[in-house]
Structures are given as structure tokens and as C-alpha cells.
Short mmCIF file of C-alpha atoms in Angstrom, two decimals:
data_model
loop_
_atom_site.label_atom_id
_atom_site.label_comp_id
_atom_site.label_asym_id
_atom_site.label_seq_id
_atom_site.Cartn_x
_atom_site.Cartn_y
_atom_site.Cartn_z
CA MET A 1 -28.18 24.84 37.20
CA GLN A 2 -29.37 22.10 34.85
CA ALA A 3 -28.05 24.05 31.87
CA ALA A 4 -24.64 24.27 33.52
CA ILE A 5 -24.57 20.52 34.15
CA VAL A 6 -25.54 19.80 30.54
CA PHE A 7 -22.79 22.13 29.31
CA ILE A 8 -20.19 20.38 31.49
CA ILE A 9 -21.27 16.95 30.22
CA ILE A 10 -21.09 18.08 26.58
CA PHE A 11 -17.66 19.63 27.20
CA ILE A 12 -16.33 16.37 28.70
CA VAL A 13 -17.70 14.31 25.79
CA VAL A 14 -16.06 16.63 23.25
CA ILE A 15 -12.71 16.40 25.06
CA VAL A 16 -12.90 12.59 25.12
CA VAL A 17 -13.81 12.36 21.41
CA ILE A 18 -11.12 14.79 20.25
CA PHE A 19 -8.20 13.93 22.49
CA VAL A 20 -8.66 10.62 24.32
CA ILE A 21 -10.17 8.26 21.73
CA PRO A 22 -7.58 9.07 18.98
CA LYS A 23 -4.75 8.36 21.41
CA ILE A 24 -6.24 4.96 22.17
CA ALA A 25 -7.29 4.03 18.66
CA GLY A 26 -4.45 5.60 16.68
CA PRO A 27 -4.90 7.24 13.28
CA LEU A 28 -7.85 6.80 10.99
CA ILE A 29 -6.95 3.83 8.81
CA PRO A 30 -8.60 3.13 5.44
CA ASP A 31 -9.65 -0.27 4.18
CA GLY A 32 -6.92 -2.44 2.76
CA PHE A 33 -4.36 -2.11 5.55
CA GLY A 34 -4.88 -5.57 7.06
CA LEU A 35 -6.82 -4.80 10.22
CA GLY A 36 -9.03 -7.25 12.05
CA ARG A 37 -7.21 -10.51 11.35
CA ASP A 38 -5.29 -11.97 14.26
CA THR A 39 -1.95 -13.58 13.55
CA GLN A 40 -0.48 -16.19 15.86
CA LYS A 41 2.61 -15.19 17.79
CA GLY A 42 5.76 -16.27 16.02
CA ALA A 43 3.89 -17.20 12.86
CA GLN A 44 5.73 -16.74 9.57
CA VAL A 45 4.26 -13.80 7.69
CA VAL A 46 6.46 -13.70 4.57
CA PHE A 47 7.06 -16.69 2.31
CA LYS A 48 9.60 -17.11 -0.48
CA SER A 49 9.52 -19.21 -3.63
CA ASP A 50 12.62 -19.94 -5.70
CA ASP A 51 10.81 -21.89 -8.43
CA GLY A 52 8.28 -19.44 -9.79
CA GLY A 53 5.63 -20.00 -7.14
CA LEU A 54 5.39 -23.79 -7.17
CA THR A 55 6.81 -24.30 -3.66
CA TRP A 56 7.12 -21.90 -0.73
CA ASN A 57 9.17 -21.57 2.45
CA GLY A 58 8.58 -19.19 5.34
CA LEU A 59 11.09 -16.52 6.33
CA SER A 60 11.67 -16.90 10.07
CA ASN A 61 13.73 -13.83 10.94
CA LEU A 62 10.96 -11.25 11.06
CA PRO A 63 9.51 -9.95 14.37
CA ASP A 64 6.91 -12.01 16.21
CA ILE A 65 3.39 -10.98 15.33
CA SER A 66 1.17 -11.19 18.38
CA SER A 67 -2.05 -9.34 17.52
CA GLY A 68 -4.16 -8.07 14.65
CA LYS A 69 -2.75 -4.55 14.94
CA ASP A 70 0.73 -5.81 13.99
CA ASN A 71 -0.15 -7.03 10.51
CA LEU A 72 2.02 -6.80 7.43
CA LEU A 73 1.40 -3.65 5.39
CA PHE A 74 3.76 -4.09 2.46
CA ALA A 75 6.91 -5.73 1.17
CA ILE A 76 8.98 -4.21 -1.62
CA ILE A 77 12.27 -5.02 -3.35
CA ASP A 78 14.87 -2.26 -3.62
CA ASP A 79 14.82 -0.89 -7.16
CA GLN A 80 18.64 -0.83 -7.38
CA ASN A 81 19.60 -3.97 -5.45
CA ASP A 82 17.38 -7.03 -5.66
CA LYS A 83 18.98 -8.55 -2.55
CA LYS A 84 17.37 -5.82 -0.44
CA ILE A 85 13.77 -6.25 0.73
CA PHE A 86 11.80 -3.80 2.86
CA VAL A 87 8.93 -5.08 5.01
CA SER A 88 6.56 -2.89 7.03
CA PHE A 89 4.22 -3.82 9.89
CA LEU A 90 1.33 -1.86 11.36
CA GLY A 91 2.65 -0.40 14.61
CA ARG A 92 5.86 -2.43 14.51
CA GLY A 93 8.20 -0.50 12.23
CA LEU A 94 10.07 -0.95 8.96
CA TYR A 95 12.55 -3.79 8.44
CA LEU A 96 15.26 -4.33 5.84
CA SER A 97 16.83 -7.52 4.59
CA GLU A 98 20.04 -7.26 2.58
CA ASP A 99 20.30 -10.97 1.82
CA MET A 100 16.99 -11.82 0.08
CA GLY A 101 15.11 -12.44 3.29
CA GLU A 102 17.60 -14.50 5.26
CA THR A 103 17.96 -11.83 7.98
CA PHE A 104 16.18 -8.57 8.78
CA LYS A 105 17.04 -5.45 10.77
CA LEU A 106 14.88 -2.62 12.07
CA ILE A 107 15.24 0.77 10.37
CA SER A 108 15.35 3.27 13.22
CA ASN A 109 15.94 6.99 13.69
CA GLU A 110 14.41 8.58 16.78
CA ALA A 111 14.84 12.15 15.51
CA VAL A 112 12.25 11.61 12.76
CA GLY A 113 10.04 9.13 14.63
CA LEU A 114 11.18 5.91 12.97
CA GLY A 115 11.31 2.96 15.33
CA GLN A 116 9.77 -0.26 16.55
CA GLU A 117 6.41 1.34 17.38
CA SER A 118 6.07 3.45 14.24
CA THR A 119 4.04 2.61 11.15
CA VAL A 120 5.38 3.09 7.64
CA TYR A 121 2.37 3.07 5.32
CA LYS A 122 4.23 3.61 2.07
CA LEU A 123 7.78 3.50 0.70
CA VAL A 124 8.72 5.07 -2.64
CA PHE A 125 12.07 4.88 -4.41
CA GLY A 126 12.53 8.28 -5.96
CA LYS A 127 14.80 11.14 -6.92
CA ASN A 128 16.02 14.29 -5.22
CA SER A 129 17.73 16.80 -7.55
CA GLY A 130 19.18 13.94 -9.56
CA GLN A 131 20.20 11.93 -6.51
CA ARG A 132 18.37 8.86 -5.30
CA SER A 133 16.09 9.21 -2.27
CA ILE A 134 13.68 6.92 -0.47
CA TYR A 135 10.45 8.56 0.68
CA LEU A 136 8.49 7.14 3.62
CA ALA A 137 4.93 7.86 4.80
CA VAL A 138 5.24 7.47 8.57
CA PHE A 139 2.89 7.59 11.55
CA SER A 140 4.55 7.82 14.96
CA ASN A 141 3.64 9.28 18.36
CA GLY A 142 0.34 10.59 17.05
CA LEU A 143 1.93 12.41 14.11
CA GLY A 144 1.72 11.73 10.38
CA SER A 145 4.78 12.69 8.37
CA ILE A 146 6.84 12.15 5.24
CA ILE A 147 10.51 11.30 5.64
CA LYS A 148 13.27 11.50 3.06
CA TRP A 149 16.06 8.95 3.48
CA ASP A 150 19.25 8.43 1.50
CA GLY A 151 19.17 4.68 2.20
CA LYS A 152 22.10 5.02 4.60
CA ASP A 153 22.33 7.34 7.61
CA PHE A 154 20.61 10.57 6.56
CA PHE A 155 16.94 11.05 7.48
CA GLU A 156 14.93 14.24 7.07
CA ARG A 157 11.29 14.98 7.85
CA ILE A 158 9.96 16.89 4.85
CA TYR A 159 6.27 17.04 5.78
CA LEU A 160 4.39 17.02 9.08
CA ALA A 161 0.59 16.72 9.17
CA PRO A 162 -0.91 19.85 10.76
CA VAL A 163 -3.44 17.81 12.78
CA ASN A 164 -2.62 15.09 15.32
CA ASN A 165 -3.64 11.51 14.53
CA ILE A 166 -3.99 12.19 10.82
CA GLY A 167 -1.78 9.86 8.81
CA VAL A 168 -0.26 10.07 5.35
CA PHE A 169 -1.35 6.82 3.72
CA SER A 170 -0.10 7.09 0.15
CA LEU A 171 2.90 8.49 -1.71
CA ALA A 172 4.03 8.62 -5.33
CA GLN A 173 6.60 10.45 -7.44
CA ASN A 174 5.89 11.54 -10.99
CA PRO A 175 8.45 9.80 -13.27
CA PHE A 176 8.28 12.66 -15.78
CA ASN A 177 8.78 15.77 -13.65
CA ASP A 178 9.78 14.39 -10.20
CA ASP A 179 6.78 15.97 -8.43
CA LEU A 180 5.97 14.26 -5.12
CA TYR A 181 2.34 13.43 -4.31
CA ALA A 182 0.90 12.52 -0.92
CA GLY A 183 -2.57 11.38 0.14
CA THR A 184 -3.83 11.89 3.68
CA ALA A 185 -6.47 10.44 5.97
CA GLN A 186 -8.48 13.65 5.57
CA GLY A 187 -8.59 13.21 1.79
CA GLY A 188 -5.96 15.83 1.08
CA PHE A 189 -4.04 15.36 -2.17
CA LEU A 190 -0.75 17.24 -1.79
CA VAL A 191 2.06 18.00 -4.22
CA SER A 192 5.62 19.16 -3.76
CA GLU A 193 7.44 20.50 -6.81
CA ASN A 194 10.77 20.91 -5.01
CA TYR A 195 11.46 17.50 -3.46
CA GLY A 196 9.57 18.17 -0.23
CA ILE A 197 10.82 21.66 0.62
CA SER A 198 7.26 23.00 0.36
CA TRP A 199 3.81 21.54 -0.30
CA LYS A 200 0.46 22.69 -1.64
CA ILE A 201 -2.99 21.14 -1.80
CA LEU A 202 -4.32 20.16 -5.21
CA ARG A 203 -7.64 18.68 -4.14
CA TRP A 204 -9.68 17.40 -1.22
CA PHE A 205 -11.10 13.97 -2.01
CA PRO A 206 -14.05 12.32 -0.24
CA GLY A 207 -12.48 9.99 2.31
CA ALA A 208 -8.95 8.93 3.13
CA ILE A 209 -6.67 8.44 0.12
CA SER A 210 -5.41 4.87 0.39
CA THR A 211 -3.85 4.56 -3.09
CA ILE A 212 -2.02 6.79 -5.57
CA GLU A 213 -0.81 4.97 -8.68
CA ILE A 214 0.95 6.53 -11.68
CA ASN A 215 1.40 4.85 -15.05
CA PRO A 216 5.19 4.99 -15.63
CA LYS A 217 4.67 5.03 -19.40
CA ASN A 218 2.35 8.02 -19.76
CA GLY A 219 1.83 9.65 -16.36
CA ILE A 220 -1.89 8.86 -16.03
CA MET A 221 -2.80 8.90 -12.32
CA LEU A 222 -5.38 6.93 -10.36
CA VAL A 223 -6.51 7.74 -6.81
CA TYR A 224 -8.66 5.44 -4.68
CA THR A 225 -10.31 6.47 -1.41
CA ASN A 226 -11.80 4.57 1.50
CA GLU A 227 -15.20 5.82 0.35
CA ARG A 228 -14.69 3.26 -2.45
CA LYS A 229 -14.37 5.92 -5.12
CA LEU A 230 -11.89 5.89 -8.00
CA PHE A 231 -10.57 9.02 -9.71
CA ARG A 232 -8.39 9.57 -12.79
CA SER A 233 -6.13 12.45 -13.86
CA SER A 234 -4.22 13.01 -17.09
CA ASP A 235 -2.66 16.39 -16.19
CA ASN A 236 -0.38 15.65 -13.22
CA GLY A 237 -3.20 15.77 -10.68
CA ARG A 238 -4.49 19.23 -11.51
CA THR A 239 -7.94 18.05 -12.63
CA TRP A 240 -9.75 14.80 -11.92
CA THR A 241 -12.57 12.68 -13.32
CA GLU A 242 -14.42 10.21 -11.13
CA VAL A 243 -14.66 6.82 -12.85
CA THR A 244 -16.41 4.88 -10.07
CA SER A 245 -19.55 4.46 -12.16
CA ASN A 246 -17.64 2.32 -14.64
CA LEU A 247 -16.81 -0.09 -11.82
CA ASN A 248 -20.49 -0.26 -10.92
CA LYS A 249 -21.20 -1.52 -14.44
CA LEU A 250 -19.40 -4.72 -13.43
CA SER A 251 -20.74 -5.00 -9.89
CA SER A 252 -21.03 -2.89 -6.77
CA SER A 253 -18.40 -5.20 -5.22
CA ALA A 254 -15.93 -4.14 -7.94
CA ARG A 255 -15.73 -0.83 -6.08
CA ASP A 256 -14.16 -2.66 -3.13
CA ILE A 257 -10.59 -2.38 -4.44
CA LYS A 258 -7.74 -3.94 -2.47
CA THR A 259 -4.87 -3.24 -4.86
CA ILE A 260 -4.22 -1.35 -8.10
CA ILE A 261 -1.19 -1.92 -10.31
CA PHE A 262 -0.22 -0.77 -13.80
CA HIS A 263 1.25 -3.46 -16.02
CA PRO A 264 5.00 -2.76 -16.39
CA SER A 265 5.13 -3.72 -20.09
CA LEU A 266 1.81 -2.53 -21.51
CA GLN A 267 1.18 1.11 -22.36
CA SER A 268 -2.30 1.66 -20.94
CA THR A 269 -3.17 -1.48 -18.97
CA VAL A 270 -3.98 -1.50 -15.27
CA TYR A 271 -5.27 -4.31 -13.06
CA ALA A 272 -7.16 -4.19 -9.77
CA GLY A 273 -7.80 -6.86 -7.17
CA THR A 274 -11.33 -6.45 -5.81
CA ALA A 275 -14.11 -8.16 -3.90
CA PHE A 276 -15.64 -8.91 -7.32
CA GLY A 277 -12.45 -10.56 -8.62
CA LEU A 278 -9.55 -9.54 -10.83
CA ILE A 279 -10.50 -6.68 -13.13
CA LYS A 280 -8.58 -5.07 -15.97
CA SER A 281 -8.60 -1.77 -17.84
CA GLU A 282 -6.85 -1.19 -21.16
CA ASP A 283 -7.52 2.56 -21.23
CA ASN A 284 -5.79 3.68 -18.02
CA GLY A 285 -8.76 3.09 -15.75
CA LEU A 286 -11.63 4.54 -17.79
CA THR A 287 -13.43 1.25 -18.48
CA TRP A 288 -13.03 -2.14 -16.83
CA SER A 289 -13.66 -5.81 -17.59
CA LEU A 290 -13.52 -8.98 -15.51
CA VAL A 291 -10.55 -11.32 -15.92
CA ARG A 292 -11.71 -14.93 -15.67
CA THR A 293 -9.80 -16.70 -12.91
CA ILE A 294 -10.29 -19.94 -10.99
CA VAL A 295 -10.72 -18.17 -7.64
CA PRO A 296 -13.90 -19.46 -5.92
CA PRO A 297 -16.31 -16.72 -4.81
CA GLN A 298 -15.79 -17.64 -1.16
CA PHE A 299 -12.04 -16.95 -1.54
CA LEU A 300 -12.58 -13.35 -2.63
CA PRO A 301 -11.43 -10.61 -2.38
CA ILE A 302 -8.25 -10.63 -4.42
CA GLU A 303 -5.84 -8.65 -2.25
CA SER A 304 -2.61 -8.74 -4.24
CA VAL A 305 -1.53 -8.74 -7.89
CA ALA A 306 1.99 -8.86 -9.34
CA PHE A 307 3.75 -9.05 -12.69
CA SER A 308 7.16 -9.97 -14.08
CA ASN A 309 9.48 -7.47 -15.74
CA GLN A 310 10.88 -10.37 -17.79
CA ASN A 311 7.71 -12.13 -18.93
CA ARG A 312 4.81 -9.86 -19.86
CA ASN A 313 2.39 -12.82 -19.85
CA LEU A 314 2.99 -13.77 -16.20
CA ILE A 315 0.32 -12.70 -13.71
CA LEU A 316 0.28 -13.61 -10.02
CA LEU A 317 -2.54 -12.95 -7.60
CA GLY A 318 -3.28 -13.66 -3.96
CA ALA A 319 -6.70 -14.94 -2.91
CA SER A 320 -7.41 -16.37 0.51
CA SER A 321 -4.25 -18.33 1.46
CA GLN A 322 -3.42 -19.26 -2.14
CA VAL A 323 -1.19 -17.83 -4.85
CA HIS A 324 -2.66 -18.13 -8.35
CA ARG A 325 -0.40 -18.00 -11.40
CA SER A 326 -1.10 -17.46 -15.09
CA LEU A 327 1.55 -17.81 -17.81
CA ASP A 328 -0.73 -16.66 -20.64
CA SER A 329 -1.97 -13.22 -19.54
CA GLY A 330 -4.90 -14.62 -17.59
CA ASP A 331 -6.35 -17.15 -20.03
CA SER A 332 -5.54 -20.12 -17.75
CA TRP A 333 -4.45 -20.46 -14.13
CA ASN A 334 -3.03 -22.80 -11.52
CA ALA A 335 -3.16 -22.34 -7.74
CA VAL A 336 -0.75 -23.19 -4.93
CA GLN A 337 -1.73 -23.33 -1.27
CA LEU A 338 0.65 -21.55 1.08
CA PRO A 339 1.43 -23.20 4.44
CA THR A 340 -0.89 -20.81 6.29
CA SER A 341 -4.57 -20.17 6.91
CA LYS A 342 -4.14 -16.38 6.58
CA ARG A 343 -4.84 -14.27 3.51
CA VAL A 344 -2.14 -13.43 0.95
CA GLY A 345 -2.04 -9.64 1.06
CA VAL A 346 1.26 -8.98 -0.73
CA ILE A 347 3.05 -10.55 -3.71
CA ILE A 348 6.32 -9.23 -5.16
CA VAL A 349 8.44 -10.63 -7.98
CA ASN A 350 12.21 -10.24 -8.28
CA TYR A 351 12.79 -8.01 -11.30
CA ASN A 352 16.01 -9.81 -12.31
CA ASN A 353 14.74 -13.36 -11.79
CA ASP A 354 11.00 -13.99 -11.85
CA LYS A 355 11.48 -17.43 -10.34
CA ILE A 356 12.05 -15.63 -7.03
CA ILE A 357 8.72 -14.52 -5.57
CA TYR A 358 7.71 -13.31 -2.12
CA ALA A 359 4.24 -13.52 -0.60
CA GLY A 360 3.14 -11.81 2.61
CA ILE A 361 0.09 -12.68 4.69
CA ARG A 362 -2.28 -10.45 6.65
#
């Protein structure tokens, strides 16, 4: 009798863990997605500067943010039209402005799970048999998926996670052969060689894959997981070398990476914003050095880094509620306080006019 009771209790616990808790909590979410910081209802979450970051004004036409789960995930400028800006919120959908942030509209398509309660973790401007496509990593109704969108009215789900409550957190497209890469919450690194028609696994990484970055000049790839491990590939993701130990040579806190970005003008240079500060590699992520900034230790981590396509010496970074700017490749800096107490989690620079800068808070 006692054995039967114990079995029933264990069975109930297993059911709750597998089916009930994920429905309440949502998908496993890696570090770096802005959780745990409440945002006041109606507060401005994206700011715009028209003078190179000296002064800032809030954009007021985005949805009200009422709780920590609704934080900003990313903002990105359309690669073919700099008037278009996409902004994504955790659990609140994807929004598009076609007038440089003056107004925003929700991107919605019920058939593929895009709507006001969905989460778009990543947006990639890419190709599809020579035609332009936008690829979205979406979590909606307990399902992780990848959606292909023509930027107008056509939406197609090209990947569906085989397990409920497992999200796709990262996406990238190889600029040299058009292969699509996806990173999942289970650590799966997937590739499609036919624009999403079929997929195969290349590797299982330890922990959720929060970042996939590809150097557009030579194809070197970096993958970062929520286990705070960094990996590097030079053969289109077929083989990998872990380079985490080189971060440890700086500090254990250098492993706490918030953002990774390749410099758009330099062949082998990549920067990372970390809990240790701004770090830089000039050999595609093999070795790293600290960039001296004026960010006080209590303002760390650095959560956002951005560059200009017009001025290779301009570096912008977000630390606490400030935007720091260098005009000489990081030798000297000045800082501007945004009209907020929240952390600057996103910075993007207009590629046609680097006086126009956007900063998003988390």
C-alpha cells in the first residue's frame, strides 16, 4: 500500500514538472534577454538621438511595458530601408516603424503564431534563392519555431521545435553560401542548406545557445551559450574549438558576455560587452584584451556595443543608463546619461547617417 502511494506521488510530481511548470514559466531563457528588471507602465523604452548621441528623446508610440517579462529584446534597422526599425519585446510581439520611430505597428500572422503575445528572439535579414527574406526565431503558444517572411504579406513556418517549451534563441545566415544556422534552448546547433526546407544537427552544445555571430568578411563563427562558454569555428560550423579559457585569462567575469559584435570595417576584429568590461579580439575570438573605458565598476556589465559603417573609429557602448562614445577607436570616451534609470541593453546606429542613433532599455 505504501509503495503504491509513493508511486502515485512520484507520478504527480513528474507530471507537474514536465507539463504544468513549463506552461506557467514559459520557455527556458538564457542570460542576456532582459529578465528580472521591472519597467514602469508607459515608460519610454527606446530613445533616439539625431546628433550623434549627445542628446536623446524617447519614442512614445511603443506598447506600454507593465512588468519585467515584457522587456525589450532587440531593435534593428532594416538593411534595405533605414526608415524601417523593428523592435521586439519579451511576450509582447514584434513591432515595425516605417518612419524612423515616429509610429509603430504590430507584425501579426495567426497562422504562424506571430502576434501580441508571441516572442521574437532574433530577426535576420537574409536571402532565399536570390530573393530577400526575413527570418524570425519565434516562441508562441508553447512552441519554438523559425518563420520566413518576405517583409510584406507572406509568412511561412520553416522549422518547428520537436519539444514543447523549447525556444530557438539565435539565428544567422552564412554570407558566403547562404546556409541558415539556428541555436536552441537545448544547445542544438542546426543548419539548413536549402533555405529552411530541411534541417540537420551539426552539434549539441552545453547549454542554451544565446548567440551566433558570423564575421561577414571571412565567415569565422562564434557561438556563446548560457553556460558562459564561447566556441569558434572556421569551417562553416562543422568543427568547433572552445576558447573560453582565453576569456579566463582576463577574468572569470569576462565569461559573462552580454553582447558580441564583429567590427564592420576590420577584417578580424570582434568586440564583446561583458561583466568585466569591453573586451576586444583581433584574431576572430581566439585571444582577448581589455579596452580601457571610463565605465565605473559598479556600472558594469556592458550590455550593448555598436559601430558606424561610415566612421571606423566610432564605438558606442551601453553601461547602466548611460551611452558611452569614443571617436578614436576606444582611446578616449565621453558619457551621456539617458533620461531613465534602466539599463541600456540595445544600441543601433543608422548605416546611412551615424548621427542617428537608437538606444533601448531593459
